[in-house]
Coordinates of N, CA and C and ligand atoms in Angstrom, one line a residue:
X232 N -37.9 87.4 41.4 CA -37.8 87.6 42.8 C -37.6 89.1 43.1
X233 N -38.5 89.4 43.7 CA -38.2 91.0 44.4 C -37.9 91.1 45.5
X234 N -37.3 92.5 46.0 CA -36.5 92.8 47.3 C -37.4 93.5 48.0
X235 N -37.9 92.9 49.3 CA -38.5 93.3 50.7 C -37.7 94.9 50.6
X236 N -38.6 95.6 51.2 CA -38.1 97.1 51.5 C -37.5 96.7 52.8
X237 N -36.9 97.4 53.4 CA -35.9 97.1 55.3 C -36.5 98.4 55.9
X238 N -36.1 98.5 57.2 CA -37.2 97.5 57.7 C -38.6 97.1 57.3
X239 N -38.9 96.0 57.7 CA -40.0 95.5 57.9 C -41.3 96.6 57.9
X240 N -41.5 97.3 59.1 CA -42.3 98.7 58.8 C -42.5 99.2 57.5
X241 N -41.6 99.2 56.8 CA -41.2 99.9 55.2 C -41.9 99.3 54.4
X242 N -41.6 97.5 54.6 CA -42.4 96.3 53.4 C -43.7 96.9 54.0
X243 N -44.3 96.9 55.1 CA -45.7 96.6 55.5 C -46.2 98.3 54.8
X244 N -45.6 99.4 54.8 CA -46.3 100.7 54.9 C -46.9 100.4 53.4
X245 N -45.3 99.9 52.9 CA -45.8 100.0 50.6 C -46.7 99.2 50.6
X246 N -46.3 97.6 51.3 CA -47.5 96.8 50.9 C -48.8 97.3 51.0
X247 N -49.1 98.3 52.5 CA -50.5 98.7 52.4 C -50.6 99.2 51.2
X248 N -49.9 100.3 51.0 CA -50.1 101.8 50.4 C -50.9 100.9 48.8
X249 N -50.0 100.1 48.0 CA -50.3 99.6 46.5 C -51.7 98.5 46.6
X250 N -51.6 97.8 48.2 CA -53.2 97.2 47.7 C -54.6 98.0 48.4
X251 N -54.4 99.0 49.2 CA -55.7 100.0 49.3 C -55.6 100.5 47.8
X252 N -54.7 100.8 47.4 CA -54.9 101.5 45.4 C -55.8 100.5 44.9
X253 N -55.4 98.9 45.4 CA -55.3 98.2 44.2 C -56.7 97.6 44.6
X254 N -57.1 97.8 45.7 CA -59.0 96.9 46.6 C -59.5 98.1 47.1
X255 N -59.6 99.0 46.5 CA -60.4 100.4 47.5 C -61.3 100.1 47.9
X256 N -62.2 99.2 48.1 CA -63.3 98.5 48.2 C -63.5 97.3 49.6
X257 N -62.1 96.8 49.7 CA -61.5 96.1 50.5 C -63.1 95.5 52.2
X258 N -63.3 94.8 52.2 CA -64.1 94.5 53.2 C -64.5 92.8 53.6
X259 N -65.3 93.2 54.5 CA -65.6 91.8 55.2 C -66.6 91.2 53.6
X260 N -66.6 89.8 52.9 CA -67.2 89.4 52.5 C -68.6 88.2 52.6
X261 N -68.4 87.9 54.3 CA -69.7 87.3 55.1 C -71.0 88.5 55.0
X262 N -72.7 87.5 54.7 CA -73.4 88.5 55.2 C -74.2 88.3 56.4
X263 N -75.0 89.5 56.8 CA -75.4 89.6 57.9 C -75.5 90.8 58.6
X264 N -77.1 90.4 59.1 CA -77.8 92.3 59.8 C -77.8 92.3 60.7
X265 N -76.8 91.7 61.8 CA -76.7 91.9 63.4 C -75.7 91.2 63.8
X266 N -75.6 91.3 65.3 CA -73.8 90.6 65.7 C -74.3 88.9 65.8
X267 N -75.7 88.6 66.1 CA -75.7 86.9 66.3 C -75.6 86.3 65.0
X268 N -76.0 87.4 63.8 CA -76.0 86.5 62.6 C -74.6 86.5 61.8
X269 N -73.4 87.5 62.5 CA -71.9 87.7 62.3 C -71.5 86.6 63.0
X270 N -71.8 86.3 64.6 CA -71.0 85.4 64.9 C -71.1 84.0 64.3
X271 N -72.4 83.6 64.2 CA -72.9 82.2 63.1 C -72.3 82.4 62.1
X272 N -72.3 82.9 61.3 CA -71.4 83.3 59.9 C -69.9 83.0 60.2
X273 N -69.2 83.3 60.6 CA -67.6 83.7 61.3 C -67.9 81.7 61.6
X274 N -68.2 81.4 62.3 CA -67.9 80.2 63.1 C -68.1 79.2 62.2
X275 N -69.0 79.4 61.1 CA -69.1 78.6 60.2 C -68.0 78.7 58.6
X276 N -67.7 79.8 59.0 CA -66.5 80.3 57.4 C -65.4 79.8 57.8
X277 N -65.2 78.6 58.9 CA -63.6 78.2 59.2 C -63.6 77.3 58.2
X278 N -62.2 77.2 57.4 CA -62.4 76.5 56.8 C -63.5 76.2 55.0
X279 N -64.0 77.3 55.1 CA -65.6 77.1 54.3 C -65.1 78.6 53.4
X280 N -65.9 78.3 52.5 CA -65.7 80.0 51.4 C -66.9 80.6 52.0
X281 N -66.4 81.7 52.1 CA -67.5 82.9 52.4 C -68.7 82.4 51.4
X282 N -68.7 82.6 50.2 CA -69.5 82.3 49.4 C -71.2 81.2 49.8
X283 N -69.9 80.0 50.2 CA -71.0 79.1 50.4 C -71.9 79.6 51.9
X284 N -71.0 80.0 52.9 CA -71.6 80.5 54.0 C -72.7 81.2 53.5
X285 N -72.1 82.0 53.3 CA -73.8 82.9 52.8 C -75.2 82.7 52.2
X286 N -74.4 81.2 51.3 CA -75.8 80.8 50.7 C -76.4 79.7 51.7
X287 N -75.8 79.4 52.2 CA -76.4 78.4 53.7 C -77.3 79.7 54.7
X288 N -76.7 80.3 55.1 CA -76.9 81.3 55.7 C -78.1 82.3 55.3
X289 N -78.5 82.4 53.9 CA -80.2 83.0 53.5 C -80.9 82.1 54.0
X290 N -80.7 81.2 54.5 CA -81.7 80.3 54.9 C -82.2 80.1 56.3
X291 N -80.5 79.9 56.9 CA -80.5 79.7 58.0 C -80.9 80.5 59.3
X292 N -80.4 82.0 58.4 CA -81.3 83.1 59.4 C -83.1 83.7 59.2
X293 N -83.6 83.1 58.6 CA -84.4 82.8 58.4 C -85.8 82.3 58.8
X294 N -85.1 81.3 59.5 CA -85.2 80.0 60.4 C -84.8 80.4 62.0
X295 N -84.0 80.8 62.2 CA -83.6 80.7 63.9 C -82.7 82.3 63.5
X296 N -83.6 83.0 65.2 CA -83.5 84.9 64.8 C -82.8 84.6 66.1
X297 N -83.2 83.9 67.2 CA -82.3 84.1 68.5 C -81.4 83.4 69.2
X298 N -80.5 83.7 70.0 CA -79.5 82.9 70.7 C -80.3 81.2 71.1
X299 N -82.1 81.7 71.9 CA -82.3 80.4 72.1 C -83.1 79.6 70.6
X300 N -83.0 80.0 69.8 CA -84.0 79.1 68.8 C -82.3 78.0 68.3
X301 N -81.2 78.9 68.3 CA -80.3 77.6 68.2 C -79.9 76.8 69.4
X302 N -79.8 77.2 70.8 CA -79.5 77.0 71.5 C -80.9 75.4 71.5
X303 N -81.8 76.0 71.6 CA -83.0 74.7 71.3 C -83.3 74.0 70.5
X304 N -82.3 74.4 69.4 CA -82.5 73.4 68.1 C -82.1 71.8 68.1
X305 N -82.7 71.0 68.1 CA -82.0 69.6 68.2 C -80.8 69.2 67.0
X306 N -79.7 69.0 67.9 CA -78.5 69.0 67.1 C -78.6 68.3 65.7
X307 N -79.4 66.9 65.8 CA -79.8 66.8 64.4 C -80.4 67.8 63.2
X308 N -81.3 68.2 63.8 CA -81.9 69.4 63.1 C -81.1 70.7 62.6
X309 N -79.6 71.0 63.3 CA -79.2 71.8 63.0 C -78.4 71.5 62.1
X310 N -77.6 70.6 62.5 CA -77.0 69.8 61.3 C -77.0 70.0 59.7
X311 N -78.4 69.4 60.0 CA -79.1 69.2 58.6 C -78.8 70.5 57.7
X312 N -79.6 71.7 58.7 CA -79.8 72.8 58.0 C -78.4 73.6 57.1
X313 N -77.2 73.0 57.9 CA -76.1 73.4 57.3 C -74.7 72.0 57.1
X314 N -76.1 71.4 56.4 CA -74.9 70.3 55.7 C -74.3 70.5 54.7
X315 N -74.2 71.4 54.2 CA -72.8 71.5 53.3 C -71.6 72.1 53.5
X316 N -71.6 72.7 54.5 CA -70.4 73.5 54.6 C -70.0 72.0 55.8
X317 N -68.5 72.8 55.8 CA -67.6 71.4 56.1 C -67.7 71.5 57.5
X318 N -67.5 70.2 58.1 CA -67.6 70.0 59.6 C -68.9 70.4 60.4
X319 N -69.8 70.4 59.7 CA -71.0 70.7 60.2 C -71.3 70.4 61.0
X320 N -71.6 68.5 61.6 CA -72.1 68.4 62.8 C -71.1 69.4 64.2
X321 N -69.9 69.4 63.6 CA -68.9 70.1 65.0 C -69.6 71.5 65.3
X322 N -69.7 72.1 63.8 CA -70.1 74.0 63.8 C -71.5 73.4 64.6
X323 N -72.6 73.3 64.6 CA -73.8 72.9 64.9 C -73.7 72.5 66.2
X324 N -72.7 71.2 66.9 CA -72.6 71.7 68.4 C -71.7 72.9 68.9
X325 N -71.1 73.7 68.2 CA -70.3 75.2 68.8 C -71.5 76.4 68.7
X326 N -72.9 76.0 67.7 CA -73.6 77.3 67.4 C -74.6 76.8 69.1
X327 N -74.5 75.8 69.3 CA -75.7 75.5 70.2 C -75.1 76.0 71.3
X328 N -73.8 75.3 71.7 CA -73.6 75.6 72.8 C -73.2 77.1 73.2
X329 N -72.3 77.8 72.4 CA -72.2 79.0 71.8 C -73.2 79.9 72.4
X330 N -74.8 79.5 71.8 CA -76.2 80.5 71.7 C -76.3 80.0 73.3
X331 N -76.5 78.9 73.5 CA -77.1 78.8 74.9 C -76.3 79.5 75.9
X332 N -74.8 79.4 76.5 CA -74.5 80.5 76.8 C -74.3 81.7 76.5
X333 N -75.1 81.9 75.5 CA -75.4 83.8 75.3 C -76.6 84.0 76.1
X334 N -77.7 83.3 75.8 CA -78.8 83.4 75.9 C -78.7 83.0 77.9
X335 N -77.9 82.4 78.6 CA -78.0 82.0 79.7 C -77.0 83.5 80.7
X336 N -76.1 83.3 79.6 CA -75.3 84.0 80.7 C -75.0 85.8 80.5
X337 N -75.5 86.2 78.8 CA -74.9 87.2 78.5 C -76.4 88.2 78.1
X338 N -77.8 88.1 78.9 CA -78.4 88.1 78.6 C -79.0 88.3 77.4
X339 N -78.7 87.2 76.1 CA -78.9 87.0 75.1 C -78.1 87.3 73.8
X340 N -77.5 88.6 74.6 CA -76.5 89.7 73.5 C -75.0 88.5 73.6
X341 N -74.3 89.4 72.1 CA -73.2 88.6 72.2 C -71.9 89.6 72.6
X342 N -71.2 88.8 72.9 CA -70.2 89.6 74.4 C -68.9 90.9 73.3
X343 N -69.0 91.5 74.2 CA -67.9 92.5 73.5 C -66.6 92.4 73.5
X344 N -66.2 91.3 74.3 CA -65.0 91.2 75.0 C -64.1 90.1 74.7
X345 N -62.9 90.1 74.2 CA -61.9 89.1 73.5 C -62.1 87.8 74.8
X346 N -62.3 88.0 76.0 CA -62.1 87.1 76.8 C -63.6 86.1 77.2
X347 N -64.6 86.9 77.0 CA -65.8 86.6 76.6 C -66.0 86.2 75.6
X348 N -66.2 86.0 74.7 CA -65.7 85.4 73.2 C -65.0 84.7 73.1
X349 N -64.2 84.6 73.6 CA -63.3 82.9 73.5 C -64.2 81.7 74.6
X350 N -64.5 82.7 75.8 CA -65.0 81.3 76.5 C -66.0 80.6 75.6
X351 N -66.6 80.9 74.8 CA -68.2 80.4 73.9 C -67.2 79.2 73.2
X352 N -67.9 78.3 73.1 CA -67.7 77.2 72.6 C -67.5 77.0 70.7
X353 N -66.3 77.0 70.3 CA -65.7 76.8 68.8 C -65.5 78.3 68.4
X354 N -65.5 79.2 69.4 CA -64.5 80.7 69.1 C -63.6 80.9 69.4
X355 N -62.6 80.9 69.1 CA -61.4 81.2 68.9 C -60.7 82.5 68.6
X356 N -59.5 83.0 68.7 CA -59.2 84.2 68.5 C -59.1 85.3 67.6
X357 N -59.5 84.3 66.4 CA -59.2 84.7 65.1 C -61.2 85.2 64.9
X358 N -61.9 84.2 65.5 CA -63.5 84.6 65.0 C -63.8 85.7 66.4
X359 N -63.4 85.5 67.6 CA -63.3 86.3 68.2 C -63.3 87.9 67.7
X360 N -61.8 88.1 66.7 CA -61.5 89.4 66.8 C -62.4 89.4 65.2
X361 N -63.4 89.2 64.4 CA -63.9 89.7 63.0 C -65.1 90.3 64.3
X362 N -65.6 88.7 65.0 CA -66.9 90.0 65.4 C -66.5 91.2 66.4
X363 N -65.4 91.1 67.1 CA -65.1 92.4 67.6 C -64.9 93.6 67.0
X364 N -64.4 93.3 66.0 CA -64.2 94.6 64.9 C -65.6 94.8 63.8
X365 N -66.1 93.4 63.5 CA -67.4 94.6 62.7 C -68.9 94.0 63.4
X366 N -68.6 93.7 64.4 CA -70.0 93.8 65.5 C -69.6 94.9 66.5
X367 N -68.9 94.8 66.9 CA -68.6 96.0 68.1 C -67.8 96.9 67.9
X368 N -67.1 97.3 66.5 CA -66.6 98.3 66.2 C -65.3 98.7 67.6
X369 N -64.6 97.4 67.9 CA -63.4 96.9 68.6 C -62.3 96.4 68.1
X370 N -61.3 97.2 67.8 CA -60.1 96.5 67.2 C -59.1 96.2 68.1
X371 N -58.9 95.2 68.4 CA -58.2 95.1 69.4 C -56.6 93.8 69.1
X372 N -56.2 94.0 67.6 CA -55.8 92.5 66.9 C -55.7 92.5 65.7
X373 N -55.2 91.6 64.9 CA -55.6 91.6 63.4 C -56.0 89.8 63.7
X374 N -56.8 90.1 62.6 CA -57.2 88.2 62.2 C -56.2 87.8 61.3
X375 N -55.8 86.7 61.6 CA -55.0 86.0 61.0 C -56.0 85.0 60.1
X376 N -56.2 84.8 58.8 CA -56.9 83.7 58.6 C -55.5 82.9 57.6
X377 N -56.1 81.9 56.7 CA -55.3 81.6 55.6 C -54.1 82.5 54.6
X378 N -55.3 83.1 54.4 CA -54.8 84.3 53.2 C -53.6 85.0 53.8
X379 N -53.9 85.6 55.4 CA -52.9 86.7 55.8 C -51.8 85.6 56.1
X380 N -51.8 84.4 56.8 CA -50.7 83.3 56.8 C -49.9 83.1 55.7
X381 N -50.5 82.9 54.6 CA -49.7 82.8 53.7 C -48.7 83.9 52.9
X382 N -49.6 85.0 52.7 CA -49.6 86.4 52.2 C -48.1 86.7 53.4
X383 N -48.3 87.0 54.4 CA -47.3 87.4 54.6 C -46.0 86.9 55.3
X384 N -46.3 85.9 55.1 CA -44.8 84.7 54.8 C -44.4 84.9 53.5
X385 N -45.1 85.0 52.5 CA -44.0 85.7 51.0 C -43.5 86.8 51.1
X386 N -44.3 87.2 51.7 CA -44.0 89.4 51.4 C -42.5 89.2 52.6
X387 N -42.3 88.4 53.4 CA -41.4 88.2 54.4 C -41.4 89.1 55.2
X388 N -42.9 89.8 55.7 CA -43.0 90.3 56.6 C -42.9 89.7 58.2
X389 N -43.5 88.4 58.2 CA -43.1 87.6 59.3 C -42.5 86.3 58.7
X390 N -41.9 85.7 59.7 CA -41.0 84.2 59.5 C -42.1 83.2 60.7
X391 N -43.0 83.7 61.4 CA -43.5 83.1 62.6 C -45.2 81.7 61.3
X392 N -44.9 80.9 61.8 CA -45.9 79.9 61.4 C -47.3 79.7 61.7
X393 N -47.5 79.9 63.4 CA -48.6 79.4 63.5 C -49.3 81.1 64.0
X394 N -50.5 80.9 63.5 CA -51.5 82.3 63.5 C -51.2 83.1 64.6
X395 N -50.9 82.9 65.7 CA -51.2 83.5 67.3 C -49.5 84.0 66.8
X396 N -48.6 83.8 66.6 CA -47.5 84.2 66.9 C -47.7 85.2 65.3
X397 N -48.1 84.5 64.3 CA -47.6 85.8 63.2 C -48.7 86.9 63.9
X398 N -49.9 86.5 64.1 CA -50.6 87.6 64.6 C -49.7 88.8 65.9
X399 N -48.6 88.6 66.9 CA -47.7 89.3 67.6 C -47.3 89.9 66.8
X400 N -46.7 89.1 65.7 CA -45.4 89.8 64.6 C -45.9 91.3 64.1
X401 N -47.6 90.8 63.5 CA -47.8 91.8 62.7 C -48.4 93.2 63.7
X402 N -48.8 92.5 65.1 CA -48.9 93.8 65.7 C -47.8 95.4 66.0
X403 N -47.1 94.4 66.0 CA -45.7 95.3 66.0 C -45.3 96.4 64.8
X404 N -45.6 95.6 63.6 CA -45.2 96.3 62.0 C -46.8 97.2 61.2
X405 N -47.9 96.6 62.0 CA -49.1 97.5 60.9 C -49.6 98.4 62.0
X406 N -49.5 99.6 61.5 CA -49.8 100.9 62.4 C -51.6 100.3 62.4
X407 N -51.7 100.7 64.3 CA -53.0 100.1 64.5 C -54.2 100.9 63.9
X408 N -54.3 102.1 63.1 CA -55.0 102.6 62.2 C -55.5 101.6 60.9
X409 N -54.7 100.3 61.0 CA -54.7 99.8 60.0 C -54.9 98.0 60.1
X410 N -55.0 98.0 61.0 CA -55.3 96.6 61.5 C -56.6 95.9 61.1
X411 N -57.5 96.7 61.0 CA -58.7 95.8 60.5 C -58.4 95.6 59.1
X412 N -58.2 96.8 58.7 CA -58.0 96.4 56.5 C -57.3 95.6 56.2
X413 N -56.1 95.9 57.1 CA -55.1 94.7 56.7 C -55.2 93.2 56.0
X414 N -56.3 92.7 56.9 CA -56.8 91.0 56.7 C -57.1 91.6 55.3
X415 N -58.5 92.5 55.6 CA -59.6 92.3 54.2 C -58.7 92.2 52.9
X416 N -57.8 93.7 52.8 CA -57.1 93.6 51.8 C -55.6 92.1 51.5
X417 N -55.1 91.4 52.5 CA -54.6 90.0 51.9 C -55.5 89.5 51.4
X418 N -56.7 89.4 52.1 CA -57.3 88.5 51.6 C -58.4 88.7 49.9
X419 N -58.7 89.8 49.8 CA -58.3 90.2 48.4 C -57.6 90.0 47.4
X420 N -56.2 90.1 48.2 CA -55.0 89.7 46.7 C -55.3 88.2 47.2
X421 N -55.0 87.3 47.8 CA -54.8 86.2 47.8 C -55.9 85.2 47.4
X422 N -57.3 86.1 47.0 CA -58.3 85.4 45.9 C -58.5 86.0 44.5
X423 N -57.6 87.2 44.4 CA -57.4 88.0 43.3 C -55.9 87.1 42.1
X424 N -55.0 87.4 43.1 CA -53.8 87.2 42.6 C -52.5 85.9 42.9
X425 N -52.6 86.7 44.7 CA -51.6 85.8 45.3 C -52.4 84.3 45.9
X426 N -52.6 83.4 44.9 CA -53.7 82.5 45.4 C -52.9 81.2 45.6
X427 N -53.2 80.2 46.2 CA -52.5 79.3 47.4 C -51.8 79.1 46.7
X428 N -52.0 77.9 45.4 CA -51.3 77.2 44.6 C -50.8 77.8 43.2
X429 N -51.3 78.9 42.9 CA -50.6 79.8 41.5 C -51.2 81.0 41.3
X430 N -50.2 81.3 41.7 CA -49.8 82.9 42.4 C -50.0 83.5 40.9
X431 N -50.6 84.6 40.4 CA -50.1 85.4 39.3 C -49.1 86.3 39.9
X432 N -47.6 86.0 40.0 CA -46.5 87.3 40.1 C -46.3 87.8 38.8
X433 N -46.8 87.4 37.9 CA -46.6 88.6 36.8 C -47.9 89.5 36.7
X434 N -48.6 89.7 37.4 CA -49.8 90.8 37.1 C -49.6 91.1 38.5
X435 N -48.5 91.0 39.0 CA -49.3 91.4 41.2 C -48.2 92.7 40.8
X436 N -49.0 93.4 41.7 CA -48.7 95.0 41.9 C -47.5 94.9 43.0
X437 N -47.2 93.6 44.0 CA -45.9 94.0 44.6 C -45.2 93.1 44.5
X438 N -44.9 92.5 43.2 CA -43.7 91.5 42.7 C -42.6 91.9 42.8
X439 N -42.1 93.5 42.5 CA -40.4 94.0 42.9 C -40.4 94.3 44.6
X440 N -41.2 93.8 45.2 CA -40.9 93.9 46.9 C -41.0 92.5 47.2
X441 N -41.8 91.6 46.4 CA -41.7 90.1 47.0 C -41.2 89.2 47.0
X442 N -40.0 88.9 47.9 CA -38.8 87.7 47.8 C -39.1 86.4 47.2
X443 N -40.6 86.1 47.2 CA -41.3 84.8 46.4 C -41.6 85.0 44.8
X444 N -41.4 86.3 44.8 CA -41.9 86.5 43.1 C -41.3 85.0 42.5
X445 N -42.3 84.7 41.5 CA -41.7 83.6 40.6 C -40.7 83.8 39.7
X446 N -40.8 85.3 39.2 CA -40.2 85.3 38.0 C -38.8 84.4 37.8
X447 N -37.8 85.0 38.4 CA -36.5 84.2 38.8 C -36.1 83.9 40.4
X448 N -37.4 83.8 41.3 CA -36.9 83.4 42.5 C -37.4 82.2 42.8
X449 N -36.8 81.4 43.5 CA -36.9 79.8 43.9 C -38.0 79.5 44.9
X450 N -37.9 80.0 45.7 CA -38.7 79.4 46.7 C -39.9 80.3 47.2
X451 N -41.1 79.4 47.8 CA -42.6 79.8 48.2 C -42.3 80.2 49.5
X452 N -41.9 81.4 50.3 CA -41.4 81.9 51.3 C -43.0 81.2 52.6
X453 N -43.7 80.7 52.4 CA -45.3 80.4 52.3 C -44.8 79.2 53.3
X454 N -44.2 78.5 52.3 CA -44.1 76.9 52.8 C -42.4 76.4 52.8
X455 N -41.8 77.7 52.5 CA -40.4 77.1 52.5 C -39.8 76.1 51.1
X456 N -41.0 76.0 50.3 CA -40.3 74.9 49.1 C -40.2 75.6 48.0
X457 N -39.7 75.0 47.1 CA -39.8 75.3 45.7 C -40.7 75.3 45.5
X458 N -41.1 76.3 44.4 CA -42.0 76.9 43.3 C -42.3 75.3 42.6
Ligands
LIG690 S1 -48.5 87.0 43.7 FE1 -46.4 86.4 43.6 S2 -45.3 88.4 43.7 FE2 -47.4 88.8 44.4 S3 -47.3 88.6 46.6 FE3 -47.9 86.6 45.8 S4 -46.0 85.5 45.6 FE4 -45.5 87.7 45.8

């Protein structure tokens, strides 16, 4: 069990500081050569490994280049195209309805604006803010996904549960120079290292700052239980 630095600011500066050392590389791992083929991507990685997205995704952009080729696609048909990733028929009515108001109301382009982006149909705040930040080069947030939920309920940077409130917390403690990396790099340790069900804390670079370290500490600061 390791000791959180005090304040909070302090845990968050080192935590950056040791995993930019440790992911210099640190980035979005969805692909895609424009913002319609980011937001399709995003909307479909809920839940889903980037990985598979992508391999659905050489296909699927391939197939349908504009807001109306999905917006026109017959929902069975879209379906299909992306039946493996999970919840598909749902993603498939969010991409249609999604494209058709782009294509209706936003003259095709996809909107720049957190408040615009949420109205679209299966965006949320979390897919909202990736394509704001690497479609429109707008940071306006951090994304909360899994990784950062978990990740920093150990590190005991925040005590807040559900995404929208740890997302407050961490606005307050990560200098906004640093709000985009932030996700990429949790989300690096947390498929590197700090991974849902077994954590390597003996090879993690911030085990003497992490109150969940295994070595001799009891509980998953994550979930509140025992190790
Ligand atoms: S791997 Fe272990 S020590 Fe490292 S951040 Fe996760 S819980 Fe803490």
């Amino acid at each position: 069990m390791g000791t959180p630095l005090d304040p909070r600011t302090e845990q968050v500066t080192e935590v950056l500081d040791r995993l930019y050392a440790e992911y210099p590389d640190s980035t979005i791992s969805l692909n895609y050569s424009n913002r319609l083929e980011l937001l399709i991507a995003v909307i479909l990685s809920a839940q889903c490994t980037d990985e598979r997205v992508n391999a659905v995704c050489a296909d699927l952009f391939e197939t349908y280049t504009t807001p109306e080729d999905y917006a026109n696609a017959p929902q069975a048909e879209l379906a299909a195209a992306i039946d493996s990733i999970t919840y598909y028929n749902n993603k498939a009515k969010y991409i249609r309805s999604a494209c058709a108001d782009i294509a209706a109301e936003h003259d095709g382009e996809v909107p720049d604006t957190m408040s615009e982006l949420t109205d679209l149909m299966g965006v949320g705040r979390k897919t909202a803010n990736v394509v704001l930040q690497h479609g429109h080069d707008v940071v306006e947030g951090i994304v909360v996904d899994t990784h950062v939920q978990r990740i920093t309920r150990r590190l005991a940077i925040t005590e807040a549960e559900r995404p929208e409130a740890i997302e407050r917390d961490l606005l307050d403690v990560v200098p906004e120079s640093d709000w985009q990396q932030f996700t990429h790099l949790m989300i690096d340790h947390g498929r590197a290292t700090c991974t849902a069900r077994n954590p390597d804390c003996a090879d993690c670079t911030l085990a003497d700052i992490c109150p969940s370290e295994k070595g001799d500490g009891d509980v998953d600061l994550a979930s509140g239980e025992a190790w």
